[in-house]
PDB file of C-alpha atoms in Angstrom:
ATOM      1  CA  ARG A 136       0.234   0.025   0.062  1.00 50.00           C
ATOM      2  CA  ALA A 137       2.693   2.453   0.622  1.00 53.00           C
ATOM      3  CA  ILE A 138       3.333   2.728  -3.815  1.00 54.00           C
ATOM      4  CA  HIS A 139      -0.005   4.083  -3.686  1.00 55.00           C
ATOM      5  CA  GLY A 140       1.602   7.771  -2.745  1.00 53.00           C
ATOM      6  CA  PRO A 141       4.306   7.762  -5.686  1.00 51.00           C
ATOM      7  CA  VAL A 142       1.410   6.201  -8.473  1.00 53.00           C
ATOM      8  CA  ARG A 143      -0.791   8.732  -7.616  1.00 54.00           C
ATOM      9  CA  LEU A 144       1.222  11.460  -8.036  1.00 54.00           C
ATOM     10  CA  ALA A 145       2.152   9.923 -11.658  1.00 53.00           C
ATOM     11  CA  TRP A 146      -1.540   9.470 -12.188  1.00 53.00           C
ATOM     12  CA  ARG A 147      -2.199  13.367 -11.361  1.00 53.00           C
ATOM     13  CA  PRO A 148       0.047  15.622 -13.251  1.00 56.00           C
ATOM     14  CA  ALA A 149      -0.238  19.317 -11.893  1.00 57.00           C
ATOM     15  CA  ARG A 150      -0.517  20.789 -15.408  1.00 62.00           C
ATOM     16  CA  LEU A 151      -3.636  19.297 -16.074  1.00 57.00           C
ATOM     17  CA  PRO A 152      -6.846  20.875 -15.131  1.00 62.00           C
ATOM     18  CA  THR A 153      -8.218  20.208 -11.596  1.00 62.00           C
ATOM     19  CA  ASN A 154     -11.518  18.314 -13.127  1.00 65.00           C
ATOM     20  CA  GLN A 155      -9.332  16.004 -14.696  1.00 65.00           C
ATOM     21  CA  ARG A 156      -6.997  15.302 -11.649  1.00 66.00           C
ATOM     22  CA  GLN A 157     -10.219  14.546  -9.640  1.00 70.00           C
ATOM     23  CA  ASP A 158     -11.529  12.161 -12.572  1.00 74.00           C
ATOM     24  CA  SER A 159      -8.052  10.514 -12.614  1.00 78.00           C
ATOM     25  CA  ALA A 160      -7.802   9.839  -8.748  1.00 79.00           C
ATOM     26  CA  VAL A 161     -11.496   8.770  -8.926  1.00 81.00           C
ATOM     27  CA  THR A 162     -10.453   5.817 -11.595  1.00 85.00           C
ATOM     28  CA  TYR A 163      -7.225   5.062  -9.771  1.00 84.00           C
ATOM     29  CA  VAL A 164      -9.593   4.600  -6.661  1.00 86.00           C
ATOM     30  CA  ALA A 165     -12.124   2.646  -8.374  1.00 87.00           C
ATOM     31  CA  LEU A 166      -9.021   0.190  -9.982  1.00 87.00           C
ATOM     32  CA  GLY A 167      -7.912   0.008  -6.561  1.00 89.00           C
ATOM     33  CA  VAL A 168     -11.227  -1.144  -4.735  1.00 90.00           C
ATOM     34  CA  VAL A 169     -11.731  -3.681  -7.542  1.00 90.00           C
ATOM     35  CA  SER A 170      -8.447  -5.485  -7.364  1.00 90.00           C
ATOM     36  CA  ASP A 171      -8.852  -5.479  -3.348  1.00 90.00           C
ATOM     37  CA  ILE A 172     -12.024  -7.552  -3.894  1.00 89.00           C
ATOM     38  CA  ALA A 173     -10.334  -9.682  -6.464  1.00 89.00           C
ATOM     39  CA  ILE A 174      -7.657 -10.280  -3.891  1.00 87.00           C
ATOM     40  CA  LYS A 175      -9.790 -11.168  -1.201  1.00 88.00           C
ATOM     41  CA  LYS A 176     -11.868 -13.688  -3.467  1.00 87.00           C
ATOM     42  CA  ARG A 177      -8.710 -15.564  -4.351  1.00 82.00           C
ATOM     43  CA  LEU A 178      -8.236 -15.714  -0.868  1.00 76.00           C
TER      44      LEU A 178
END
């Protein structure tokens, strides 16, 4: 989970408008939730 910080910064460049940065953050969070569910189902 410690890697989320650098990855989130990479997905949210400062040069993009605020709304696009928020969309990227929401998409990343959604992917993270799906990944967590998939991992838990495997266990």
